[in-house]
Amino acid sequence: MCRIGSIKCREAVPPSLALRLMLPQQEGHDNSGFALVMQDLEGAFSHYKETPLLSLATTPEGLRLVADHMAALGFVQLAQWVPEVDNRAGLNMAAMPRYVFSNYDWPEVYRYRGQKDREELLLDTRLALRRLLEEHDAGYVYSFWPDVLTLKEIGDPADIAAYFRLWDDDGRLVARNIVAQCRQNTNYGIVRYAAHPFFLQGHTLCANGENTLFTRNREFQQSLHRGYTGFESDSQCLLYTLHYVHRELGWPLTYYKHVLTPLPAAEAASREDGEVLGLIRESLAQLEINGPNAIIGLLPDGKMLACCDAKKLRPLVIGGDGDMVAMASEVCALNAILPARDKEKDIYPGERELVVVDNGLELQRWLQ
Amino acid sequence: MAPVKRKAPRGEVAAQAVSVNDLPWLVRHDAGRCVLCGACTAACTFGAIEAKLPPAGASAAEREARKEAGEDGRPVIVQKAEAAHACTGCGMCEKVCPAGAIRPVRNPDNRWAVLSRTHGEPARRGGRGGRSVVEAPPRERTLDAVVIGRISQMTDPALDSERHTFELRSPLGRLLRPGELPLRVEDGRLVLAGETPPVRWIYPVIFSDMSIGALSTRAWEALALAVAWLNEECHLPVRMSSGEGGVPTRLLESERLRYFILQIASGHFGWNRIIESLPRMKADPAAVLIKVGQGAKPGDGGLLPAAKVAPHIQAIRGVPGATLHSPPNHQGLYSIEEAVQKMHLSMNAAFGFRVPVAVKCAASATSVAVYNNLLRDPYHICGGFFLDGMLGGTGAAYSVSLEHTGHPVVSVVRDCYRAAAGPGLQGRIPLWAGGGIGMNGDAAADAFKLVCLGADGVVLGRLLLQLLGCVGNEHGRCNACNTGYCPVGICTQDPRLVRRLDVDRGAQAIVDYMRAFDAELRKLLAPVGNSALPVGRADALVATRRDVADRLGIAYAC
Ligand code: SF4
Ligand code: SF4
């Protein structure tokens, strides 16, 4: 089983806070990795919030391949942040030779294009880079999106943090939203792409559990959108469904829950919106999940969401103190970073609930 | 040419003469136990046995012995040595004999294969396809080499089959792709802004299309009764296809029509009554099923031998009393485009576009092509693709078709599902699989495996007859459904035989089986951790045979 967590804060916070959220839960995970997605960045990236940020872990050859490819596309590099790593011996982690986070200016031809076109360009570019790096076995590209940074590594989370000097809190790497997870996907092969959180066009998701309808989800999704690829982890399907419902179909967020875990047919039929719910279920049956899952998601506009499967077999708790809201698999995680919060107000989302936290830290609980 | 009857003089061997040892079944009669009641000869619908005085005996000593035993002049039961009256092994004689004095035994030395084709007529029979009449026990079926091998344990707890709420429903009707749904966002909610094709969510089992005519009216009634009971008392929305033989007017004009799927096949039998009833229908039928082919005799039309076309059958079908042979295809349909436009559109229109229209084909090497065409039809009017495999049963067919034509259904279901999944069209036209489902009695396991391979539901036929009391099997027992002499009154129109069937008890047996089926299906869903049917979840299965694993694209396990 893995453990997941996320933080949403008025002020940008460092990854060490996410580590402090995750480490108390370590009895529930196997310390096999650490991955986080940070959104709404400050510090080193505060001047480049509008320009796409590429998150890479590569070999030197990979770096060259990426540079050539980006240049050919007309992307102009504006800034680059290379973490000063601590190479001391004895750290339990499988480091890649290079970790590079670069901001690019839009290619000339895209300067006056609309938002939608730009978003498609970012996806196509990331997919192309991924293929390129795979062909040369030269590394990984995790996200390419404005104001979003992804870091993933295999190993002991505390050691990974030491390696990246995440404990130093030097103020350069801070964000208002962090989604984190401390375990490589061990159901399948241990590969970096299989580590949550997953990212696609501004949508981030991590999940705890098992998607028992993985095969069915995947077989439907792989022809649905070119961005639905990889499938190294069964939880990627949950991200793709979020992306599909929210971005591609443009349906209100609440329908994400209706698609994932539809109401029992008889109950749905007796509702005023029964016909619509019935149609959605008929049409998107292949995207249903039917196993245990707790889900944390982050949307392009910064809204953070949480929900569970219909049988509610995986735990999730949400708590906050007015300046910060945190979500985690276990309450000990909240106690670690929010000890003074009003615990009475903690939310344990029900099997029919979708919880959404907006940028003002207002919490909305919506019942299916 | 009429058969030459030649009586050989006593003692001379006549090579062409038929002896009982040439027939597929031998009747063993124990004269010592026989109480001379005559029940067996009265029960045997095939006239296979008769009471006769034994021949006088060869020697004086033997005559003396019989006299002493008091058996002189006492008749014995003998089997007729005639192909036309061959024992079918039905066992009715054994069933009625109060003394346990008679029973049929399988005859491995028979010459039935050559005897059954006299008079220049192809051999005919009923029963399941793909199997020789006198063959030994069947080979292992594909589904028997597939097991549910992915058991939820630590990472994903199994469910409690008794207490968890399961949703066992399957669609019948055309399902739109998400982008095609006429939905509009209004105040943060989706609202319907247009029409969608009719879809029924029903139990994943349909009772197969067995017509009134092929079945006795009482047998059909027993099935219909079971369907109504399952729907109204057991909350199992099972549907039943009428078969191509019409539907009683009373049913057509009753609310319960909604449990029935009206079939239209190439003979259009019974459709006068259906059309005439349209203005008086109180409920829509569950669906209309266009039968293009059937698994047991693909490429051949329906066959109702004259012996079964009794007056009430003539009335309900609107036909004279002669052998009824439906054309092998629908006249005027020469391409799938035409099929879509003419049949589907006219059937859709006939019921005001409120009733899903599906099509049934014999499983075939071409099934994927047909399915692809249906999936891509731009009108969204095909609401189901019924695939009938070669192990399906039939009331009457030429043996050569039954045994040598057809296609197993399992790989076809899988191929169709995968073909649809390529472009993301899986689930748009529900796949229903039939033909040999529950052959070994485990219909729930067969259904679950087919669902994992991509079927939305299954169609049961022969199994239902067996529940009614049919004694036929795949090893050549009975299968005389074509003769009009069905010994249990299921497949005949002879009022004396039909009386043998107890409608209520027959319906009860089907209801009981379906209740068990439902519990068993839950027993299979629970360990894989799913509360709804996992259509296409092939990863839940493993095959114990490499060839099966490779062909179906599932894991091999040994
Ligand atoms: S087994 Fe059936 S066909 Fe054979 S003798 Fe007995 S009743 Fe007649
Ligand atoms: S018992 Fe009747 S239905 Fe069964 S095989 Fe014999 S003739 Fe056919």
Coordinates of N, CA and C and ligand atoms in Angstrom, one line a residue, chain B residues 462 465 470-472 477-481 486-488 490-491, ligand 2:
Chain B
R462 N -30.4 -24.3 -24.9 CA -30.5 -25.7 -24.7 C -30.6 -26.0 -23.2
L465 N -34.0 -26.0 -21.9 CA -34.8 -27.2 -22.2 C -34.5 -28.3 -21.3
C470 N -35.7 -32.0 -20.8 CA -35.1 -32.5 -22.0 C -34.0 -33.5 -21.6
V471 N -34.0 -34.7 -22.2 CA -33.0 -35.6 -21.9 C -31.9 -35.7 -22.9
G472 N -32.0 -34.9 -23.9 CA -30.9 -34.9 -24.9 C -29.6 -34.5 -24.4
R477 N -27.6 -38.8 -27.0 CA -28.9 -39.2 -26.4 C -30.0 -38.4 -27.0
C478 N -31.0 -39.0 -27.4 CA -32.3 -38.4 -27.9 C -32.0 -37.5 -29.1
N479 N -31.9 -36.2 -28.9 CA -31.7 -35.2 -30.0 C -32.6 -35.4 -31.2
A480 N -33.8 -35.8 -30.9 CA -34.8 -36.1 -31.9 C -35.8 -35.0 -32.0
C481 N -35.4 -33.8 -31.7 CA -36.3 -32.6 -31.7 C -37.0 -32.4 -33.0
C486 N -40.8 -35.8 -29.5 CA -40.1 -35.4 -28.3 C -40.7 -36.2 -27.1
P487 N -40.0 -37.0 -26.5 CA -40.6 -37.9 -25.5 C -41.0 -37.1 -24.2
V488 N -40.6 -35.9 -24.1 CA -41.0 -35.1 -22.9 C -41.9 -33.9 -23.2
I490 N -41.5 -31.3 -25.1 CA -40.9 -30.0 -25.2 C -40.9 -29.6 -26.6
C491 N -40.5 -30.5 -27.5 CA -40.2 -30.2 -28.9 C -41.2 -30.8 -29.8
Ligands
SF4_2 S1 -36.1 -34.7 -25.1 FE1 -37.2 -33.5 -26.6 S2 -36.1 -31.6 -26.7 FE2 -34.8 -33.0 -25.7 S3 -33.5 -33.8 -27.3 FE3 -35.2 -35.2 -27.1 S4 -36.7 -34.5 -28.6 FE4 -35.2 -32.9 -28.3

